[in-house]
Coordinates of C-alpha atoms in Angstrom, one line a residue:
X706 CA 129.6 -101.8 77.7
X707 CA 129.0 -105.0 79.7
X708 CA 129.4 -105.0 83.2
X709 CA 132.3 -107.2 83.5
X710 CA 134.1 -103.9 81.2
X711 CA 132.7 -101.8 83.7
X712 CA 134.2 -103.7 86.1
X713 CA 137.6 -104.0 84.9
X714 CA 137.8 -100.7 83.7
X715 CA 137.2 -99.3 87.0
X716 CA 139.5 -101.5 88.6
X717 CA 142.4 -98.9 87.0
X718 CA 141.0 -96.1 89.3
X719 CA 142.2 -98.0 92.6
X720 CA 145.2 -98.9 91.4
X721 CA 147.0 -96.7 93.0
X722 CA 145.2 -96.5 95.9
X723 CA 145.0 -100.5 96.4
X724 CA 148.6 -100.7 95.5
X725 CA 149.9 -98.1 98.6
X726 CA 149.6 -101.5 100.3
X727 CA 152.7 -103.4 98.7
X728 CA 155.7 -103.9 100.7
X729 CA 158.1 -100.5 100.8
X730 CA 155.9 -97.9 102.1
X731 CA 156.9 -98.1 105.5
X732 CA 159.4 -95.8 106.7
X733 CA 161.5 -96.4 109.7
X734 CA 163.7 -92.9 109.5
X735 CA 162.5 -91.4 112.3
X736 CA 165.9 -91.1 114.1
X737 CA 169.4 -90.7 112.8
X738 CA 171.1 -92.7 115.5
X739 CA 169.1 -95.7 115.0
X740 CA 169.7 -95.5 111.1
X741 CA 173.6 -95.7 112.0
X742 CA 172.6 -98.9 114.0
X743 CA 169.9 -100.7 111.2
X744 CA 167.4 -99.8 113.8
X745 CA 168.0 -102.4 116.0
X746 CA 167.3 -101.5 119.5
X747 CA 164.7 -99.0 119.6
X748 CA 162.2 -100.3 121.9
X749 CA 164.6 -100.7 124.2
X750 CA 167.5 -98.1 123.6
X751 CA 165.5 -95.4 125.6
X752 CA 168.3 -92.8 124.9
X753 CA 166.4 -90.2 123.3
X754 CA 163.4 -88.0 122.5
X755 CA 162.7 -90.2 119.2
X756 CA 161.3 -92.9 121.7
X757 CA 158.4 -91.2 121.6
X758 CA 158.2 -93.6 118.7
X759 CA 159.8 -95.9 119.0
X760 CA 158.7 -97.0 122.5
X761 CA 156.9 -94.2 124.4
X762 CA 157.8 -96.1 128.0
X763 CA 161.7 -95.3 127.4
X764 CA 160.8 -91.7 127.8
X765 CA 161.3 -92.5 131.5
X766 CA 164.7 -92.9 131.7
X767 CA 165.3 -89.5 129.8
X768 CA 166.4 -87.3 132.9
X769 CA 165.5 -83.8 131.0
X770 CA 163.5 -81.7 128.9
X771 CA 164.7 -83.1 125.4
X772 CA 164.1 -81.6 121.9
X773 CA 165.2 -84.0 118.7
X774 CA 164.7 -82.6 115.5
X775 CA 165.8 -84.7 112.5
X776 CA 166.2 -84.5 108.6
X777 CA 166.2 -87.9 106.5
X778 CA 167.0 -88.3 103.4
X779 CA 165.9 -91.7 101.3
X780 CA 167.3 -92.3 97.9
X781 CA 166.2 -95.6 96.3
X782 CA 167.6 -96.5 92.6
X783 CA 164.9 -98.5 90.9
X784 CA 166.5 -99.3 87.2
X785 CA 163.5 -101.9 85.3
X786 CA 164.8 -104.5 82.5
X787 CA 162.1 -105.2 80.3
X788 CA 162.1 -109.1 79.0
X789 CA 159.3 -109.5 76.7
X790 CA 156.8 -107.3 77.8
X791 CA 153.2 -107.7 75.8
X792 CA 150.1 -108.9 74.8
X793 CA 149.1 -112.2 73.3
X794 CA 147.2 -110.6 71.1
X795 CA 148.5 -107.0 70.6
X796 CA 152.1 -108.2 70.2
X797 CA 155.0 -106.8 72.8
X798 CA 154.4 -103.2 74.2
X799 CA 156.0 -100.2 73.0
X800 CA 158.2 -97.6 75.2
X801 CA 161.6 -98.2 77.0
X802 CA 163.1 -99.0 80.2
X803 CA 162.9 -96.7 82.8
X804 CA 164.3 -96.2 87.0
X805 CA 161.3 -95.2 89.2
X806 CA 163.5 -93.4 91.8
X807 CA 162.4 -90.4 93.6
X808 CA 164.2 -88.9 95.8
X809 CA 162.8 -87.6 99.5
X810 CA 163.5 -85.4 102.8
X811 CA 162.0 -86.9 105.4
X812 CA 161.4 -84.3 108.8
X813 CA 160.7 -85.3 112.6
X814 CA 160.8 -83.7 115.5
X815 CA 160.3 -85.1 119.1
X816 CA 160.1 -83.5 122.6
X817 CA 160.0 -85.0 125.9
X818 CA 159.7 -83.5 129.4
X819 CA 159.5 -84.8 133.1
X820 CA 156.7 -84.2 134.9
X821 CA 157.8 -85.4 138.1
X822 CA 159.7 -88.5 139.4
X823 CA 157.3 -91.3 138.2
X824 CA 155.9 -89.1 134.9
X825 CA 156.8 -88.2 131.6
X826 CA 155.2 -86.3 129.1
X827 CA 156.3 -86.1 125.2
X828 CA 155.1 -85.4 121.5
X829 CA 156.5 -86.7 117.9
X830 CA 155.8 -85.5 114.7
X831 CA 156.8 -88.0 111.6
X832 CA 155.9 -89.8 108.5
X833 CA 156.1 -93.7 109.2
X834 CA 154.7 -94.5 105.7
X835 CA 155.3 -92.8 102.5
X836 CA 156.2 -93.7 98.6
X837 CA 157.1 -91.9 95.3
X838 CA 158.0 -93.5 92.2
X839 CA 158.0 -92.0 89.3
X840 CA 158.2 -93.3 85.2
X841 CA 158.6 -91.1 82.3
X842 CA 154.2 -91.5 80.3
X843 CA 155.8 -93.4 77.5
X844 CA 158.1 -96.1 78.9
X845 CA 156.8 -99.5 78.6
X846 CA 155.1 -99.9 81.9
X847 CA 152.5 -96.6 81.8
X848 CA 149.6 -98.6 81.5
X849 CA 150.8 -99.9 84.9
X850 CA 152.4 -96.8 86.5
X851 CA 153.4 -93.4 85.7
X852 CA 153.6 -91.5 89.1
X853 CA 152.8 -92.6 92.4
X854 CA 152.8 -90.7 95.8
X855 CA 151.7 -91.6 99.3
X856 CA 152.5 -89.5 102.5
X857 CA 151.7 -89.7 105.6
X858 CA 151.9 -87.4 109.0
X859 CA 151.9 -88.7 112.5
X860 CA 151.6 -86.7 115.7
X861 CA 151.7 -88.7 118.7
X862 CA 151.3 -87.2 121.8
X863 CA 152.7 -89.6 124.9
X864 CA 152.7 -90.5 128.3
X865 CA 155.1 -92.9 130.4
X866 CA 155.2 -94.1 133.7
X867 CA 157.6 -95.5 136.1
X868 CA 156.2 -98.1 138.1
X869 CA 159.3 -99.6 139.8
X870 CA 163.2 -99.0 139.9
X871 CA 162.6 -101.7 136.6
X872 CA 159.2 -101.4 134.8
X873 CA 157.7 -98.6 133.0
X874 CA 154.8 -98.5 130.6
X875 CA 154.3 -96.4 127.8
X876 CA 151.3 -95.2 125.8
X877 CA 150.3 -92.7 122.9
X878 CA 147.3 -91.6 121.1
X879 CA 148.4 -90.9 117.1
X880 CA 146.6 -88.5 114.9
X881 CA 147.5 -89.4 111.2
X882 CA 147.1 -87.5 108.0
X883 CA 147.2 -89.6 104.9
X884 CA 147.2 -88.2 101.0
X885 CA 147.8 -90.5 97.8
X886 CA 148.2 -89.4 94.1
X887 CA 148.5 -92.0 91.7
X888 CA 148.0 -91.8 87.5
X889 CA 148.8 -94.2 84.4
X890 CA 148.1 -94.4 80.8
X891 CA 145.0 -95.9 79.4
X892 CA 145.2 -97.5 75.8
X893 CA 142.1 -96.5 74.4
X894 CA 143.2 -97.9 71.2
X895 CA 143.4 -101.1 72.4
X896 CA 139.9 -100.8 74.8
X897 CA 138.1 -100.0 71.1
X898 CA 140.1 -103.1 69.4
X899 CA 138.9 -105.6 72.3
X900 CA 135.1 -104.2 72.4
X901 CA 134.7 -104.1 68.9
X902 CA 136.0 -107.9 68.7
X903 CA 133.6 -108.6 71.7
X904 CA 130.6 -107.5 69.4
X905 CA 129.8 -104.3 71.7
X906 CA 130.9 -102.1 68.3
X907 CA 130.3 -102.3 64.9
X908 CA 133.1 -103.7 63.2
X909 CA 135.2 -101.0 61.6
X910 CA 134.4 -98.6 64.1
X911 CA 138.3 -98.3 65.6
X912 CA 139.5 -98.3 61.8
X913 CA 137.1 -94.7 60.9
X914 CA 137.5 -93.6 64.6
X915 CA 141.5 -94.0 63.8
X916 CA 142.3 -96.3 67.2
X917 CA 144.6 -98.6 67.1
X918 CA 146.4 -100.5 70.3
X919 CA 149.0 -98.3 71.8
X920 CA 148.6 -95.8 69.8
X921 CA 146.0 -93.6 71.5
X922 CA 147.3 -93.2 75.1
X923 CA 144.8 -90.8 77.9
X924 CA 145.4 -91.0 81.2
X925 CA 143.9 -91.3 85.0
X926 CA 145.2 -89.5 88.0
X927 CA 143.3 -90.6 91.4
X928 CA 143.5 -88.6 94.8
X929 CA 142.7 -89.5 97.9
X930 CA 143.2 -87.8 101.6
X931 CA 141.7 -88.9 104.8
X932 CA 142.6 -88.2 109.0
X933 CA 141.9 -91.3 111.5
X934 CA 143.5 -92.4 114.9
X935 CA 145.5 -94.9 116.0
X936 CA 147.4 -95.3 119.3
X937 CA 150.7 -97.4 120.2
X938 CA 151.7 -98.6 123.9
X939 CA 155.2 -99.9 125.4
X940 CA 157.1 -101.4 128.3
X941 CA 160.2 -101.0 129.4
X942 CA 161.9 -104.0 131.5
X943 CA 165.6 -103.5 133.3
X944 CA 166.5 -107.0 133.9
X945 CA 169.8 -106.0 135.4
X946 CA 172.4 -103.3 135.8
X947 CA 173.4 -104.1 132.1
X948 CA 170.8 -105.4 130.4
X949 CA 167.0 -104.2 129.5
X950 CA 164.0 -105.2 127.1
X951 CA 161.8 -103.7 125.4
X952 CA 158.4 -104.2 123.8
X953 CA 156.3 -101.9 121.7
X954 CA 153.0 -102.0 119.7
X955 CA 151.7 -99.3 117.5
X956 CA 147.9 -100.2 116.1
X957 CA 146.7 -100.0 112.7
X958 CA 145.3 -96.8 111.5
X959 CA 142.0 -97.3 109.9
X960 CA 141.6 -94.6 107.2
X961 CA 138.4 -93.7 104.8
X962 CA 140.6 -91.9 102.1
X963 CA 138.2 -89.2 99.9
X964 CA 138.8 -88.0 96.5
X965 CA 138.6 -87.9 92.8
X966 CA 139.6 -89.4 90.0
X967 CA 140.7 -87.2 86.8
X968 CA 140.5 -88.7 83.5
X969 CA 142.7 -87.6 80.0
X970 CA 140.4 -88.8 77.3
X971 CA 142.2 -88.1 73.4
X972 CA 139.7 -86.8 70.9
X973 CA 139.6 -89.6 68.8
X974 CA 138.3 -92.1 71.8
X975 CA 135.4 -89.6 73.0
X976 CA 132.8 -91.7 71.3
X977 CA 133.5 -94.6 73.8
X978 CA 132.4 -92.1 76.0
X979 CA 128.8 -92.3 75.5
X980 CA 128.4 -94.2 78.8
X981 CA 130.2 -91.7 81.0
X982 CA 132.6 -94.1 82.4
X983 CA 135.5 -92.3 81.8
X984 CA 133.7 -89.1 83.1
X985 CA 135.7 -87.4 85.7
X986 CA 134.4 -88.2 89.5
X987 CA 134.7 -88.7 92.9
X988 CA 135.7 -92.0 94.6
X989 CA 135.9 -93.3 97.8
X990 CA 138.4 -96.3 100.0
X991 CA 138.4 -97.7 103.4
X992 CA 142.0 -99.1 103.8
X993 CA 143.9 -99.7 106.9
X994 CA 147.6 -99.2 107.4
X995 CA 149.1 -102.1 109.3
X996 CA 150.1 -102.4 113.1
X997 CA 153.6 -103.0 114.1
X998 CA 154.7 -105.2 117.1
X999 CA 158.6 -104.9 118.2
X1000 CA 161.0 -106.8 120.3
X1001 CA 164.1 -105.2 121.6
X1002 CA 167.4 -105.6 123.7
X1003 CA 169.5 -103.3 125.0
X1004 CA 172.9 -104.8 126.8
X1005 CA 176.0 -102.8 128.3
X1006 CA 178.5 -105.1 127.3
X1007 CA 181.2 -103.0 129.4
X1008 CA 181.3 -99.7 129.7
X1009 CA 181.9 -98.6 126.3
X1010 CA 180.6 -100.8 123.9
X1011 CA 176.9 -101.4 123.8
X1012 CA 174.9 -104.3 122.0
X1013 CA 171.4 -104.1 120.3
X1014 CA 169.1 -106.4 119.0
X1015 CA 165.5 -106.3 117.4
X1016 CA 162.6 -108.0 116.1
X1017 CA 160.0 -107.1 114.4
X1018 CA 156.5 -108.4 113.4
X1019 CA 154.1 -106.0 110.9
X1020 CA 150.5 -107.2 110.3
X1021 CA 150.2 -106.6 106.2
X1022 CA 147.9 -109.6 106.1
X1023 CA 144.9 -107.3 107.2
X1024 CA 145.1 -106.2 103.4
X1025 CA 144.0 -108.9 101.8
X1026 CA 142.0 -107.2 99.0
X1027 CA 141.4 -103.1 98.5
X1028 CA 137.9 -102.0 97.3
X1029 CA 136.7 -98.8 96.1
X1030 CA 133.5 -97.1 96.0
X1031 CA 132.4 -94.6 92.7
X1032 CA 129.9 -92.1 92.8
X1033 CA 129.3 -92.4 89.1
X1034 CA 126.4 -94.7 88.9
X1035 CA 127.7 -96.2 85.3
X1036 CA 131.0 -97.9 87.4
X1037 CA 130.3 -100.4 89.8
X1038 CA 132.9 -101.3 93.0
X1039 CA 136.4 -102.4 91.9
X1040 CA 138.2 -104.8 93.6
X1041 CA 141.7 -105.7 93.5
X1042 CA 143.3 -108.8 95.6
X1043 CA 146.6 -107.9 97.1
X1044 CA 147.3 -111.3 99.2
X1045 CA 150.0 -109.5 101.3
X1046 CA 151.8 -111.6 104.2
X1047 CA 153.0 -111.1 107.6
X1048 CA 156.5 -110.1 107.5
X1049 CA 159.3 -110.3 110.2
X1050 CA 162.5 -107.9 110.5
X1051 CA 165.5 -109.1 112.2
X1052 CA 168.3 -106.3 113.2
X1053 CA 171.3 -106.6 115.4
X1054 CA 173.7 -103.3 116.0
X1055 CA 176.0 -101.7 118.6
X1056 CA 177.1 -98.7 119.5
X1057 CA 181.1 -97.5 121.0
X1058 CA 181.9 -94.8 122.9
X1059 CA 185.2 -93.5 121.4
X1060 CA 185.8 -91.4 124.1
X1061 CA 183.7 -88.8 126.1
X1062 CA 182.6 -87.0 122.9
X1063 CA 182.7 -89.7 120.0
X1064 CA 180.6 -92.5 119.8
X1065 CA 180.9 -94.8 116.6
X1066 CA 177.6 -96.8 115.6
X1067 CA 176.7 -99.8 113.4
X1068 CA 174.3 -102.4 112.6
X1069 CA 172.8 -105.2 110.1
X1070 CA 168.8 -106.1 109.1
X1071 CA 167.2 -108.4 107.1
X1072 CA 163.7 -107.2 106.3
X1073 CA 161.1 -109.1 104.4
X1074 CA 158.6 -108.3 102.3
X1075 CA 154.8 -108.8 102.0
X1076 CA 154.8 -109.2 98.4
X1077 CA 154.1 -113.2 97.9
X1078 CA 155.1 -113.4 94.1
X1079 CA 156.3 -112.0 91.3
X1080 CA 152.6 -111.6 89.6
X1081 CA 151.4 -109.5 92.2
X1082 CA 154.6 -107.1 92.6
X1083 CA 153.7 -103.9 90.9
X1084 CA 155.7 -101.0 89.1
X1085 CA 154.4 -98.8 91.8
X1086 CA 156.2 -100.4 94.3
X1087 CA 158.9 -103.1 92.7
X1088 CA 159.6 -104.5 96.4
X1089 CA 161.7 -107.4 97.2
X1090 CA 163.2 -108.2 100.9
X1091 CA 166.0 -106.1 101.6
X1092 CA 169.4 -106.1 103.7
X1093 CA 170.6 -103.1 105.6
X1094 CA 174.0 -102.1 106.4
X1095 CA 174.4 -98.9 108.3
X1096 CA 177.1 -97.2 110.0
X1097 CA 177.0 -93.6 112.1
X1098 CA 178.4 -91.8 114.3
X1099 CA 177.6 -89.5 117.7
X1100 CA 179.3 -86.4 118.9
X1101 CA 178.7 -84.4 121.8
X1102 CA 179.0 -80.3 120.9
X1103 CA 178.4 -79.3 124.0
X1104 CA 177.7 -80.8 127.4
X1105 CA 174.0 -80.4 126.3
X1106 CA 173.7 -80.8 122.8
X1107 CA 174.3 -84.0 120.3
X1108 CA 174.5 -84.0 117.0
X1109 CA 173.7 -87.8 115.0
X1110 CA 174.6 -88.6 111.7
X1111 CA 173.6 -92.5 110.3
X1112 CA 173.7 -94.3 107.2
X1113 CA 172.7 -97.3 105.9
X1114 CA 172.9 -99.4 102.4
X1115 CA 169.9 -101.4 101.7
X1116 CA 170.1 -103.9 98.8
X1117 CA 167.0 -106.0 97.3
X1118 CA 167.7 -109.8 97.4
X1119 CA 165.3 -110.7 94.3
X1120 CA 162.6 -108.0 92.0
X1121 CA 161.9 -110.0 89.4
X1122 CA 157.8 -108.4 88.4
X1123 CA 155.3 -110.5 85.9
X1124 CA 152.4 -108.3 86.1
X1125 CA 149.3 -108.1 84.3
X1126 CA 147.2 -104.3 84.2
X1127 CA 144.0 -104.2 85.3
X1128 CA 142.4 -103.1 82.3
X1129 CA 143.9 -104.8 78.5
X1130 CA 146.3 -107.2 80.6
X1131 CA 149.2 -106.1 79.0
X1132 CA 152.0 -108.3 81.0
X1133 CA 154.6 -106.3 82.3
X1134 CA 158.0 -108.5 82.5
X1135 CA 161.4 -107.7 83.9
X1136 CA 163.2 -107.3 86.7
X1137 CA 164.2 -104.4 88.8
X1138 CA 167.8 -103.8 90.7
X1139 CA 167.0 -102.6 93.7
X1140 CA 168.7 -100.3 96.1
X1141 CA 168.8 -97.0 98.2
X1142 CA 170.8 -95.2 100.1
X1143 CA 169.5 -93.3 103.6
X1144 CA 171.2 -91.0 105.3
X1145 CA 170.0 -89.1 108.8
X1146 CA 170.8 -86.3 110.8
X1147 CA 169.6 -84.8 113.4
X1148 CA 170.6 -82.3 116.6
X1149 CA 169.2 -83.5 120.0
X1150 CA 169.4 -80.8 122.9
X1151 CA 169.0 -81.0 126.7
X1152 CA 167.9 -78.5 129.2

């Protein structure tokens, strides 16, 4: 095959790995408390072990040894309308509509002790990125996406300081575990239909080889898993007996991810084979998860009610472009542009104290997303910007021990998707109707 084939067939091995960089991947449920308040005062709310996270210099106002240990559960709907889906030359594409939702549980655990009046010591263990959609092989977008994956693990050791009666600093060193499974169809049929009209077959070869577009489906699954470091610092600001700011900054994790990718060829479509390029293989992919800057203020409004606001700033513009590497000499590197942008995340929240036990939360976001258009949102991850609206709750079982519980509503604004695969450039259309539901809980206990 010519090189530019090469090329663009290869380009469907990174798919999913180049596409773990759309918006949606990140994961903010680390605590329960903060998803009853739309996360908006966690670098400054310094009320428990989950700042660890969030902003390691709160750990210093913790006055104990504190264990958090948290379950979160995400479940996005993700229903596709197709409208006109197809090939200029191959006609519309076969297969259905079909929701991409898969459900998750989402674990973390935090501890933080004193080590004496000015330092504190404390570890977390969480997942701040992670997707899973998944399509049933035949709908209409397989040739795009059938199942994607990507988890992550973080454990972030931390230290804080007290410096003064009003500043402490913060910082962690984080050791994070990454693996990604993606697959999709391949439409052989319609690969032997386009070489053979290119002159790289002799005509009639797809008629006595019995291909035809969409008619002769295999199939790619790529893995990748990789372990780099990253590290995240904070500080901690009381302005006055009521109010306090926050700032926090957690690096991007530079990964090399390592893996293989695992072909499904039909019988019929071996002789396109001849070359090896859909020979089973390993692959390689330097990527880089973004950094995360955040903004927060914590204010005692009297001496029940308590106000919260947050901004956030996440660097997604470092992934301009994802490029792999093949071992297999016959495929060349694949590059695929992914033009993300800079996004911001606005959040304001509160929380009341009902009474000595009870305390009622709440909160709003606005979160955008990276994705710049509707040509370069993908069926792996159909994001849009989204609202949040949370609500939770507090209560004190013993003098002791806490148990959180938060929820939040987060609806899409737009998901309209006109996307074009890789490898035929069949042109996914539709739109998606977005939303998901998270709920937390978690038992936090003093001693």
């Amino acid at each position: 095959m010519p090189t530019s084939r090469k090329t663009t067939i290869a380009t469907l091995l990174i798919l999913g790995t180049g596409q773990i960089h759309a918006a949606g991947f990140g994961l903010d449920e680390y605590s329960a408390s903060q998803i009853g308040m739309a996360f908006s005062g966690g670098a400054a709310a310094a009320d428990e072990a989950g700042t660890v996270y969030a902003n390691p210099a709160g750990m210093s106002l913790l006055g104990e040894r504190e264990v958090m240990a948290g379950l979160q559960y995400v479940g996005p709907k993700l229903p596709f309308s197709n409208e006109g889906s197809g090939h200029a030359l191959f006609g519309p594409l076969g297969g259905g509509d079909d929701s991409a939702e898969v459900s998750a549980v989402i674990p973390s655990l935090f501890y933080v002790t004193p080590l004496n009046q000015q330092w504190h010591a404390g570890i977390g263990i969480s997942a701040p990125f992670g997707l899973a959609t998944s399509y049933d092989e035949t709908w209409v977008g397989r040739y795009h996406a059938i199942d994607s994956s990507l988890k992550t693990l973080n454990i972030n050791p931390s230290l804080a300081y007290k410096a003064s009666d009003r500043l402490s600093v913060g910082f962690g060193i984080s050791a994070q575990h990454i693996e990604v499974t993606m697959s999709n169809a391949i439409d052989f049929g319609g690969i032997c239909v386009a070489e053979e009209a290119a002159g790289n077959l002799a005509a009639g070869t797809c008629g006595f080889l019995g291909l035809a577009p969409q008619q002769n489906d295999g199939k790619v699954e790529v893995t990748g898993t990789d372990w780099s470091l990253g590290w995240n610092v904070g500080l901690l600001y009381q302005l006055d007996d009521a109010t306090r700011v926050g700032f926090s900054y957690r690096s991007g994790v530079s990964h090399v991810l390592s893996g293989t990718a695992d072909y499904t060829v039909p019988a019929a479509a071996l002789p396109l084979n001849a070359t090896g390029l859909f020979n089973d293989g390993s692959a390689s992919s330097a990527t880089t998860l973004p950094a995360i800057a955040s903004f927060s203020l914590h204010h005692q409004a009297s001496e029940r009610l308590t106000l919260m606001t947050d901004l956030r700033w996440t660097n997604w513009a470092v992934l301009d472009e994802m490029r792999i590497e093949f071992d297999n000499p016959v495929q060349g590197d694949a590059v695929t542009p992914t033009e993300w942008r800079n996004t911001w995340r606005i959040a304001v929240g509160g929380a009341y104290a009902w009474d000595d036990k009870l305390t009622l939360r709440g909160g709003i976001a606005h979160d955008q997303s990276p994705v710049p258009n509707d040509q370069l949102r993908t069926a792996r991850i159909p994001d849009a910007s989204r609202n949040w609206l949370s609500l939770g709750l507090g209560y004190a079982l013993e003098s002791n021990m806490d148990l959180d519980v938060g929820y939040s509503r987060v609806f899409s604004v737009s998901n309209n998707i006109d996307n074009a695969d890789p490898v035929m450039g069949y042109q996914l259309t539709g739109s998606y109707n977005n939303h998901a539901d998270v709920l937390g809980v978690q038992l936090r206990y003093r001693y």
